[in-house]
Coordinates of C-alpha atoms and ligand atoms in Angstrom, one line a residue:
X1093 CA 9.8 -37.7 -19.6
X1094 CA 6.8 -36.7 -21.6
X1095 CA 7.1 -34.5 -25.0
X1096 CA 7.0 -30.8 -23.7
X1097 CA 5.1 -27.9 -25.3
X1098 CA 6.1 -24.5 -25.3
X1099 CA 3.6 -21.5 -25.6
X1100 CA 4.8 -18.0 -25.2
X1101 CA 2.9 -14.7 -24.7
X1102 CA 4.1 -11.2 -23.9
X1103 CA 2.7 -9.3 -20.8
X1104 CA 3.0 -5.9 -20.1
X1105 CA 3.3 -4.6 -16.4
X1106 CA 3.0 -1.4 -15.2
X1107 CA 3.8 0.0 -11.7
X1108 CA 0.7 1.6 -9.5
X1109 CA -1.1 2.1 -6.3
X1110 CA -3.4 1.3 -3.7
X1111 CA -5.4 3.1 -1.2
X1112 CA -5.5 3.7 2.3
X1113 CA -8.7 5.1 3.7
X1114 CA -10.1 8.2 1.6
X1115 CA -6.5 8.7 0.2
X1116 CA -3.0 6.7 -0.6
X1117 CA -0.3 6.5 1.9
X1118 CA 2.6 6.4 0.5
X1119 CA 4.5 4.2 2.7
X1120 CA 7.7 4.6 1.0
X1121 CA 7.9 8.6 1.2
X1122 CA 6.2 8.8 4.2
X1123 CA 8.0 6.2 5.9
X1124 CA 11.4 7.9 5.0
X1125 CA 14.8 6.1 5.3
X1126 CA 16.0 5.5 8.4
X1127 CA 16.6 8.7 10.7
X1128 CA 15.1 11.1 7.7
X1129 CA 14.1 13.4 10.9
X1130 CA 17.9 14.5 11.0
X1131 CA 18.8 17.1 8.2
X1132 CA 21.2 19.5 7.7
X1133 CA 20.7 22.7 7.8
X1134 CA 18.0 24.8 9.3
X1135 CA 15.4 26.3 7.2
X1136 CA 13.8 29.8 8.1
X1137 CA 10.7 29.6 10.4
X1138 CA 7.3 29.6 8.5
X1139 CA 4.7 32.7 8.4
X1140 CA 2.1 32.6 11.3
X1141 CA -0.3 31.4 8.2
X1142 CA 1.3 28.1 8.5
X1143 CA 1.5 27.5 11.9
X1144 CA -0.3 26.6 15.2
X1145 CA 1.2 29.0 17.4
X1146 CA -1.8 29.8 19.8
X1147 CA -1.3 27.2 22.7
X1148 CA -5.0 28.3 23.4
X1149 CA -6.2 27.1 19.8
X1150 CA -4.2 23.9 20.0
X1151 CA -6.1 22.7 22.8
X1152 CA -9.5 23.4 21.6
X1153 CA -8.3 21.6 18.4
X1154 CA -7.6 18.6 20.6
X1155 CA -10.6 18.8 22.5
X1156 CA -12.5 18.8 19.5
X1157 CA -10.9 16.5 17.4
X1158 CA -11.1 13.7 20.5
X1159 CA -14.7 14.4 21.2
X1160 CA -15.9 13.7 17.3
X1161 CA -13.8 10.6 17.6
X1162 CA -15.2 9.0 20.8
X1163 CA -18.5 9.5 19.2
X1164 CA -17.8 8.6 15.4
X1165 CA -15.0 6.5 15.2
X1166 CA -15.5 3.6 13.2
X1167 CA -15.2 0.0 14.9
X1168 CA -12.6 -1.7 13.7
X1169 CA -10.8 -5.2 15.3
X1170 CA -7.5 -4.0 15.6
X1171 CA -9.1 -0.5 17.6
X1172 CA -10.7 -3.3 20.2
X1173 CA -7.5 -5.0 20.3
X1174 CA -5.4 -2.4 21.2
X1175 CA -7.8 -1.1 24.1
X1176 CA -8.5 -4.3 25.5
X1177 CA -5.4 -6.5 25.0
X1178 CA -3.4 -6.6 28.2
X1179 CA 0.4 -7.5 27.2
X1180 CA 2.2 -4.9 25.6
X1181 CA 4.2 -7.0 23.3
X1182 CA 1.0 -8.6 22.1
X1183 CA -0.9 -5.1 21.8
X1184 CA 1.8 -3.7 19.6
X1185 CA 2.0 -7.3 17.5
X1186 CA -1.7 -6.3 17.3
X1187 CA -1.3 -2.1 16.6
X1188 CA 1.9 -3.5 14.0
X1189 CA 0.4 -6.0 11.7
X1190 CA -2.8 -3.8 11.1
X1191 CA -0.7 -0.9 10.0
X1192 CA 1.6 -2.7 7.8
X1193 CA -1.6 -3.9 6.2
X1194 CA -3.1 -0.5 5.7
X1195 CA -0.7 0.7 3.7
X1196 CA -1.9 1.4 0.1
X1197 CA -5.3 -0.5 0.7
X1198 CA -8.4 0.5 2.2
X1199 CA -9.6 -0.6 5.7
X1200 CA -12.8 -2.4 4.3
X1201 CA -10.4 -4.8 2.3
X1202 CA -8.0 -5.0 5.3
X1203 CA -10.7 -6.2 8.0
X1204 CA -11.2 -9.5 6.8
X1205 CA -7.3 -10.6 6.1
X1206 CA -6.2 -9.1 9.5
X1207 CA -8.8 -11.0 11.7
X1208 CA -7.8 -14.1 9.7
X1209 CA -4.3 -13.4 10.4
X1210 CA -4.8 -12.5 13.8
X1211 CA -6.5 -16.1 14.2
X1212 CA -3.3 -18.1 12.8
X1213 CA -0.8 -16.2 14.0
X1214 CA -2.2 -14.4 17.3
X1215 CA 1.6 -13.8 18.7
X1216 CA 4.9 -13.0 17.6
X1217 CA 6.0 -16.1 18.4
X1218 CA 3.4 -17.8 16.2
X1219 CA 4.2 -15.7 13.1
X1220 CA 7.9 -16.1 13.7
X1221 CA 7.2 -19.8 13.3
X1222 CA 5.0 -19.8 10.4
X1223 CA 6.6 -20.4 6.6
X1224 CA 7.1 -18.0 4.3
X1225 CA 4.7 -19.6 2.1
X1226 CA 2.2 -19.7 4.9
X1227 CA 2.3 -16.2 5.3
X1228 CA 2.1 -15.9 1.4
X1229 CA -1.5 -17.9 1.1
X1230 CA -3.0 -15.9 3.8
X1231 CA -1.8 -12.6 2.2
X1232 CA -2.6 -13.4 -1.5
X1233 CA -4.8 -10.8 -2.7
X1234 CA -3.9 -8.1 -0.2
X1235 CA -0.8 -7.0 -2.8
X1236 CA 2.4 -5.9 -2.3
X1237 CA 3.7 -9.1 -1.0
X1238 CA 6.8 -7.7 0.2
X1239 CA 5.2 -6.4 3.5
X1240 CA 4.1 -9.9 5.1
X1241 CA 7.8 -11.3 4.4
X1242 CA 9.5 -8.3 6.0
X1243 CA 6.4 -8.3 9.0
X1244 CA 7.5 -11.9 9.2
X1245 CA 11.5 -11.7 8.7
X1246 CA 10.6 -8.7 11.6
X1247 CA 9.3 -10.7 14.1
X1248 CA 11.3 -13.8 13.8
X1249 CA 14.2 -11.0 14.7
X1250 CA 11.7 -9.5 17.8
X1251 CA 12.0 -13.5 18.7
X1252 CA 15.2 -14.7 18.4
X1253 CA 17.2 -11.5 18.9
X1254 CA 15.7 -9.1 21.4
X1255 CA 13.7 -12.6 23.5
X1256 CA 10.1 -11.5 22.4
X1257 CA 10.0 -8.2 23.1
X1258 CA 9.1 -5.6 21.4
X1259 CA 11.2 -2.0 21.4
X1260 CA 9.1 0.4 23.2
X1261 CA 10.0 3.4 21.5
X1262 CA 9.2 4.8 18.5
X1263 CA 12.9 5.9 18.0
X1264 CA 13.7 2.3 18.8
X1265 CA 10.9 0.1 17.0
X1266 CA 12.2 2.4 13.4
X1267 CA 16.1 1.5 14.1
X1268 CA 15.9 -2.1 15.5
X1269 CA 12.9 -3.4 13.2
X1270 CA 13.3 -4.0 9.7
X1271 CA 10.4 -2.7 7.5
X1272 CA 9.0 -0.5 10.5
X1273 CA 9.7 2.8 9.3
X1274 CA 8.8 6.8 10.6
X1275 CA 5.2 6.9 10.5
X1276 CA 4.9 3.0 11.7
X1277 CA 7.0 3.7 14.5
X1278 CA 5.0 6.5 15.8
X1279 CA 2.1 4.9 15.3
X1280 CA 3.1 1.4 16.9
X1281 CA 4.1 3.7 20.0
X1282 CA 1.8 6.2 20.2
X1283 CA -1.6 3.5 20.2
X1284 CA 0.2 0.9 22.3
X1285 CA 2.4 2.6 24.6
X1286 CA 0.8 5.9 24.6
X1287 CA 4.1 7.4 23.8
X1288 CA 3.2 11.1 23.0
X1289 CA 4.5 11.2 19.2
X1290 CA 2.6 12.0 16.2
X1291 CA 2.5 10.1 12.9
X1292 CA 1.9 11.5 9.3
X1293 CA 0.2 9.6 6.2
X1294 CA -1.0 10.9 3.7
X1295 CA -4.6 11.7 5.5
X1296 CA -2.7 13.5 8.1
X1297 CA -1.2 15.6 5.1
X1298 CA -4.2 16.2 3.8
X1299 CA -5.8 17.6 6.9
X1300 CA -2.9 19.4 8.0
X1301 CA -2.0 20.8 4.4
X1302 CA -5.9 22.0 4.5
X1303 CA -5.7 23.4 8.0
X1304 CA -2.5 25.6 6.8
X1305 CA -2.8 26.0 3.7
X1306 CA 0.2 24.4 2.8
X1307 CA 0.4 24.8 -1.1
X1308 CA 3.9 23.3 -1.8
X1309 CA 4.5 20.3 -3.2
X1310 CA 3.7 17.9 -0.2
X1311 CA 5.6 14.6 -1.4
X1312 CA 8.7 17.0 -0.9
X1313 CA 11.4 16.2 2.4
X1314 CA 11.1 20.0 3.6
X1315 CA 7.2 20.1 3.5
X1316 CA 7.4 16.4 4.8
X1317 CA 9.8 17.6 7.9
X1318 CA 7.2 20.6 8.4
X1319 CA 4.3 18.5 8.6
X1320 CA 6.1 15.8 10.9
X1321 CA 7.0 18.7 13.1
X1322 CA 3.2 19.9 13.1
X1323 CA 2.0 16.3 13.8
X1324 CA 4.6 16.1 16.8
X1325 CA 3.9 19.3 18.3
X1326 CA -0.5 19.0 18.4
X1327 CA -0.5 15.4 19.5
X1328 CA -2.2 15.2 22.5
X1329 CA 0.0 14.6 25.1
X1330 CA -2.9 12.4 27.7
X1331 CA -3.9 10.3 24.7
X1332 CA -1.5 10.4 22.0
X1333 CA -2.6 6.9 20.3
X1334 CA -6.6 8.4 20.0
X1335 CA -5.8 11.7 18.7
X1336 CA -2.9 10.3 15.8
X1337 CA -6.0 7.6 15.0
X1338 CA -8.7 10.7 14.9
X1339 CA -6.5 12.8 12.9
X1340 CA -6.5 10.0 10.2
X1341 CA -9.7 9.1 10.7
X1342 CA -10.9 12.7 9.9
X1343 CA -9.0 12.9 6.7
X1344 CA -9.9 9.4 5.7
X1345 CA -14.0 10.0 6.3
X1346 CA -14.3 13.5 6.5
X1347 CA -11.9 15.7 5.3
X1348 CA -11.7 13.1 1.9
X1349 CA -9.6 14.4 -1.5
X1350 CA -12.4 15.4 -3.9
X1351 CA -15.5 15.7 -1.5
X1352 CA -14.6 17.2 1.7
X1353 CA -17.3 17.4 4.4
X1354 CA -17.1 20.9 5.7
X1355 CA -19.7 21.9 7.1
X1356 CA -19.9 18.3 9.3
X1357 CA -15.7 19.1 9.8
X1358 CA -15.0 19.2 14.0
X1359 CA -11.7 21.2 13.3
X1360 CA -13.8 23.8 10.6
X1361 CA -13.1 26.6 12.9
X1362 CA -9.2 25.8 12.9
X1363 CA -9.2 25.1 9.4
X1364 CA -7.3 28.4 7.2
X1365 CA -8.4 26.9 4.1
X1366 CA -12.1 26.9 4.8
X1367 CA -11.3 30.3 6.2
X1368 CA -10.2 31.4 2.7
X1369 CA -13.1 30.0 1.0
X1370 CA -15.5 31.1 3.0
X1371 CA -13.4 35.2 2.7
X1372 CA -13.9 34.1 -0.8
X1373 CA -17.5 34.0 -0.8
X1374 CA -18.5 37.1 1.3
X1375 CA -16.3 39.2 -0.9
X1376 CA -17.7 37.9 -4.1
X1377 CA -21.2 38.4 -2.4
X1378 CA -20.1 42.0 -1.5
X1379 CA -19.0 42.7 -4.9
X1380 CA -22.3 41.7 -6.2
X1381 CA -24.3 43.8 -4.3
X1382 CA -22.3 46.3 -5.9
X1383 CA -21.0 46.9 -1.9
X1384 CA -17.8 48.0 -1.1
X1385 CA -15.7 44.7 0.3
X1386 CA -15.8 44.8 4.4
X1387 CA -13.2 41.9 4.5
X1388 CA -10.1 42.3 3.1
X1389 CA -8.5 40.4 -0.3
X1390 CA -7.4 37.4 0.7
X1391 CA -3.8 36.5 -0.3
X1392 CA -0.7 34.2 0.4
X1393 CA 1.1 34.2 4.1
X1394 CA 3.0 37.4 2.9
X1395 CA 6.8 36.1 2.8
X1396 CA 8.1 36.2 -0.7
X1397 CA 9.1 32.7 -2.1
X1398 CA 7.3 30.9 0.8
X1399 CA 8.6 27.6 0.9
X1400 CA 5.0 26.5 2.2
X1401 CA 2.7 28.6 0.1
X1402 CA 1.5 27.1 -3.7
X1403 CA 4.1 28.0 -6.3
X1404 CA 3.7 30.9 -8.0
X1405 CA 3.2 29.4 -11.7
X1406 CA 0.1 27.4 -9.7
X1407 CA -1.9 29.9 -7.3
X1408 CA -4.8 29.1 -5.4
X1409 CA -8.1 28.3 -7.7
X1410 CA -10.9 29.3 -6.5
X1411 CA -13.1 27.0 -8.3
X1412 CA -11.4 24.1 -6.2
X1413 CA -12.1 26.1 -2.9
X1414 CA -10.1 23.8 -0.2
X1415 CA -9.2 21.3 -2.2
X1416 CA -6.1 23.5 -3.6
X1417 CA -4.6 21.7 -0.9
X1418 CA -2.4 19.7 -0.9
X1419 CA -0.4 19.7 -3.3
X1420 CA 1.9 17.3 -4.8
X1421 CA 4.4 17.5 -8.2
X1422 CA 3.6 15.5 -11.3
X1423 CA 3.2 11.8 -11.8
X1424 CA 6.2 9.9 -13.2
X1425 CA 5.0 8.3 -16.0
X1426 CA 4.9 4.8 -15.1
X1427 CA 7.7 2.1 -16.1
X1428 CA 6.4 0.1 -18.6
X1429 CA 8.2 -3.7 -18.5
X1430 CA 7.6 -6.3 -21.3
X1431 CA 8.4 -9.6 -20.9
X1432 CA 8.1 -12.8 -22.4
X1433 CA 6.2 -15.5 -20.5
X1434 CA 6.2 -19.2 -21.4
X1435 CA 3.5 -21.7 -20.6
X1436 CA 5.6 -24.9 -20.4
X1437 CA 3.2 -28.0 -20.6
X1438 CA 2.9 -31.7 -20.5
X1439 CA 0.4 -34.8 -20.4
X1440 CA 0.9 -36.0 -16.7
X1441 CA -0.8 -38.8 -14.6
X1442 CA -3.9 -40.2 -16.2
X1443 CA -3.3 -37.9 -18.9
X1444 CA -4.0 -34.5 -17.1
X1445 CA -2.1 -31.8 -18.1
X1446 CA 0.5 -30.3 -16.0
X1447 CA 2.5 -26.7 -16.0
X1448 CA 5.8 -25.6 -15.1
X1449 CA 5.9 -22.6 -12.6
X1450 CA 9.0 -20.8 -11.0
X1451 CA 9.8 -19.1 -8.0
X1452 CA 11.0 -15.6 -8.7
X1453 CA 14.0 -14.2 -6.9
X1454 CA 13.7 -13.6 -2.7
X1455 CA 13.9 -9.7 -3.6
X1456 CA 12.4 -7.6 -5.8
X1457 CA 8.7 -7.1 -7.6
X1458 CA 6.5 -10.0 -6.2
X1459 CA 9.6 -11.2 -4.7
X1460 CA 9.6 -14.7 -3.5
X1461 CA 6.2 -15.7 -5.5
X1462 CA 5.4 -18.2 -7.9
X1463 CA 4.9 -17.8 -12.0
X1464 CA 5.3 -19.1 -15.0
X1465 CA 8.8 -18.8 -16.4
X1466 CA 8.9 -15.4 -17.9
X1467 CA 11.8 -13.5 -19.0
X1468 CA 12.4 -9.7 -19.5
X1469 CA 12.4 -8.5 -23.2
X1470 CA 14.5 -5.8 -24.3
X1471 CA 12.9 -2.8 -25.6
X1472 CA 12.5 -2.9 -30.0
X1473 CA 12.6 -7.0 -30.5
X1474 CA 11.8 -8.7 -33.4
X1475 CA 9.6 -12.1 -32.4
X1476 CA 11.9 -14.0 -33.6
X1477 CA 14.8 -12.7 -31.3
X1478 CA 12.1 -12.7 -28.6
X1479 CA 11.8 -16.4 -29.5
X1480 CA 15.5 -16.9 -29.5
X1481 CA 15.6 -15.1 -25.9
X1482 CA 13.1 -17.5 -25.0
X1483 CA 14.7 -21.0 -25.8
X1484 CA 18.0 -19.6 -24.5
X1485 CA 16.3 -19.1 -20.6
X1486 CA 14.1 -22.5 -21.3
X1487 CA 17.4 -24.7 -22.2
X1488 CA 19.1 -23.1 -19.1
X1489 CA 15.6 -23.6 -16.8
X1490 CA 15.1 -27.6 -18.1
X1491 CA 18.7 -28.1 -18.8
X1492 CA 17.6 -29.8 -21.8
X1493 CA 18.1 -28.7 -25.6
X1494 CA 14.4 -27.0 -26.7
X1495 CA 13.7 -26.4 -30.1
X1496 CA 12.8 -22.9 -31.2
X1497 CA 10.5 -24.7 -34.0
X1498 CA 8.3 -26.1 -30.6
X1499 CA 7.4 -22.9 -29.3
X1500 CA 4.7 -20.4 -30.7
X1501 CA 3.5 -17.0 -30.2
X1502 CA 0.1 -17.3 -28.6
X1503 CA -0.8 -13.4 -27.9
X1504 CA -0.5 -10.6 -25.5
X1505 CA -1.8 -12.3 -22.6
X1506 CA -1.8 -15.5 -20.8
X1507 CA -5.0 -16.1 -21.3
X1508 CA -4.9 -16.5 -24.9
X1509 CA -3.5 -19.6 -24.1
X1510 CA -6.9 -21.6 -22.6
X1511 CA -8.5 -19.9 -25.7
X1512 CA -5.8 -22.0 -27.8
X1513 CA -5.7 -25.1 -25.6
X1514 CA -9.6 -25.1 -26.3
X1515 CA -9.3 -24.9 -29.8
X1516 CA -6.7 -27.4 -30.0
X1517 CA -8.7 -29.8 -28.1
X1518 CA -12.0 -29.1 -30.1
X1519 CA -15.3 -27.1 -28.9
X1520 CA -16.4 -28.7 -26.0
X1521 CA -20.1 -28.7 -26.2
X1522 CA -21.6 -27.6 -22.9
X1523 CA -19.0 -27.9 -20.8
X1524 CA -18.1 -24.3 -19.4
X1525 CA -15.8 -24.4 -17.3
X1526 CA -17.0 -23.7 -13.5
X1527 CA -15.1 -21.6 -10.9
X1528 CA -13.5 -23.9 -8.4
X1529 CA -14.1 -27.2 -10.7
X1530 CA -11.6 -30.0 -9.9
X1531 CA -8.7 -31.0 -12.0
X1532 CA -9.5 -33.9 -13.9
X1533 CA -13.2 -33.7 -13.1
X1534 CA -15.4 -34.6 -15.7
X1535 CA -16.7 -32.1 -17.9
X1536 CA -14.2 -30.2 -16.6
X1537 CA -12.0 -27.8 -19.1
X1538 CA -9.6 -27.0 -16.2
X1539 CA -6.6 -27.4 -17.6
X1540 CA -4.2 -28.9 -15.2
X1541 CA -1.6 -28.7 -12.4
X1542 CA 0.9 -26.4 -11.3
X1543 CA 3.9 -27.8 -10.9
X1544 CA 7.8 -27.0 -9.3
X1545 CA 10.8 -27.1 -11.8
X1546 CA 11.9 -30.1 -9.6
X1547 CA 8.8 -31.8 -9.6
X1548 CA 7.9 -31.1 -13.4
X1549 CA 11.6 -32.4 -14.7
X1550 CA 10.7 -35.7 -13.2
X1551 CA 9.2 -38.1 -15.2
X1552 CA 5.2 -37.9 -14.4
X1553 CA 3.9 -41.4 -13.5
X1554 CA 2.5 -43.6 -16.3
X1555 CA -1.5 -43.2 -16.5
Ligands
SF4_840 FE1 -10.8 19.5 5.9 FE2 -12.9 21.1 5.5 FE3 -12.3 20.2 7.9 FE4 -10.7 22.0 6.7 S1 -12.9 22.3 7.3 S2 -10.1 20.2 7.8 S3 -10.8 21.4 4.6 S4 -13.0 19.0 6.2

């Protein structure tokens, strides 16, 4: 076995978030644990402000809300798919994948990976066939890895355990599919079955925290239960599947966080918000002509601690007109992780370098992926104990005593270690490194090849 050399740098790593549309699902509050629907208790009713109450008003919501999406909606492959595919088990494959994909990040990046995926893996069957590493490759870049392995782990159990079909209920598809949770249930069954459910993400809570001026935080379970119960009770009951996708689609293109489109909105005249703002205005204008107002102050629903209404420490602004809504509580402050990463190399065949990289555990952050050895630090070390960490985890990876004296502290990030490996080697005079140049090539700085514990512990071949 060649001499190996040790490099170590620190990383930091921080958690965070995508987007889906306009605005970030939250997959993991929205999709709620398994049977979140059922809660003890039963709160009061909300005030008429918060509700749609008028049967007369929820079909003229519908109506309108369907005919802006026949016209605008935008065309996306999985839309086509789930209008013109003919199996049901197929059609919900279709509806499935594209929603798991969708969460946290936006349809443009999503179009390109789901066609691709649709192309390799067009059935169940196919994806239940295909190897985790596979499914991996094709989803690299999309983030949050964790979804393909459990769409995957999902649908070899649709295959071997309930022989290829899919559940064709939303209450069913959430308690019999792994990953598939509330709001990828309903919206599974509602496009593909045209089961009459509604779904909520966090573009439905926009819009519906806008049309109701719901003010409370809405990342909470009781204003998340309200606004499933809202989403359940307008769903159109003749095309369920259409109206769930023209809901998002309003919040995702019209009714956006910062920049709503009001005045293009198809729902304006159903929207209490807007109402406000626009009570908001004439008064003010009223008061400037020195008239007396005609319309009356505008305030909360009128029921004291409203569960519903903004909290009383944060009342509506009227500088932010509808977007007071929604609301949400204060960001944790992310969990910052430091850990020591180690950049294990050798001299390989014909000399070429080569680089140890490990799979990380089957669960867990970027569970199942493929690094360099990197170890967690605790909090307030001394480099040298982080060096002493580091040689303890290297003699356990390699099996094989490592000198402390053969690693060094190359920086804060990993690549700080080309910028080293180049001035080991000596400037290389014209010979920028290319995107995509081959290992090995000439002129190339690349520096090498990735290799398996397994594979790098072997001797390499002699040159
Ligand atoms: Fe959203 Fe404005 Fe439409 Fe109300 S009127 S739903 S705030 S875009």
């Amino acid at each position: 076995m060649g001499p190996l050399r040790a490099a170590a740098a620190r990383g930091l790593r921080r958690g965070g978030g995508g987007g889906r549309g306009a605005a970030p699902a939250a997959p993991a509050a929205l999709e709620g644990s398994k049977g979140s629907a059922a809660r003890g208790g039963r709160p009061a009713p909300p005030a008429a402000l918060h509700l749609f109450g008028d049967p007369a008003e929820v079909e003229a919501l519908r109506g309108s809300l369907l005919a802006w999406y026949d016209e605008c909606k935008r065309d996306l492959p999985w839309r086509a798919l789930a209008v013109t595919e003919p199996d049901v088990n197929r059609r919900a494959y279709a509806v499935w994948v594209s929603e798991i994909m969708l969460q946290q990040t936006q349809v443009a990046t999503v179009i390109d990976y789901y066609n691709r995926w649709m192309q390799k893996w067009p059935t169940l069957q196919a994806l239940a066939e295909a190897s985790l590493e596979e499914v991996n490759e094709l989803w690299a870049g999309l983030g949050y890895y964790s979804r393909g392995k459990r769409l995957q782990e999902a649908a070899r159990k649709v295959v071997s355990e309930l022989a290829g079909q899919m559940p064709r209920t939303a209450e069913d598809l959430q308690k019999l599919l792994p990953g598939v949770g509330r709001y990828t249930a309903g919206a599974i069954a509602s496009i593909s079955y045209g089961q009459a459910t509604g779904v909520v993400d966090g573009n439905v809570i926009r819009v519906l925290c806008r049309m109701r001026c719901i003010g409370a935080d809405s990342s909470s379970p009781p204003v998340i239960d309200r606004l499933w119960a809202m989403a359940n009770a307008l769903v159109d009951r003749s095309r369920p599947g259409d109206f769930n996708q023209a809901l998002m689609e309003l919040g995702a293109t019209v009714c956006t966080p910062k920049a709503p489109l009001c005045g293009e909105c198809p729902v304006k005249q159903h929207c209490r918000a807007r109402l406000r703002v626009e009570k908001e205005l004439a008064l003010a204008s009223q008061k400037l002509l020195g008239k007396l107002p005609v319309v009356p102050d505008v305030e909360d629903c009128g029921v004291g601690g409203c569960p519903l209404c903004p909290p009383a420490a944060e009342p509506w602004d009227s500088s932010l007109g509808v977007t007071n809504f929604p609301r949400k509580a204060a960001k944790k402050q992310p969990r910052v992780e430091q850990t020591a990463t180690c950049v294990l190399e050798r001299r390989g065949r014909r000399g070429a370098l080569e680089y140890l990289i490990v799979q990380r555990p089957s669960s867990g952050l970027l569970a199942g992926l493929w690094e360099f050895p990197s170890v967690p630090l605790a909090p307030g070390l001394q480099q040298e104990q982080q060096r002493e960490v580091l040689v303890d985890h290297l003699q356990a990876w390699t099996g094989q005593p490592v000198a402390a004296g053969s690693l060094r502290f190359i920086g804060e990030v990993l690549r700080a270690c080309e910028r080293q490996h180049g001035e080991e080697s000596g400037p290389a005079k014209g010979s920028k490194r290319k995107r995509g140049a081959k290992p090995g090539a000439a002129g190339s700085t690349r520096p090498g090849t990735q290799l398996s514990l397994r594979t790098f512990l072997r001797a390499p071949n002699p040159p």
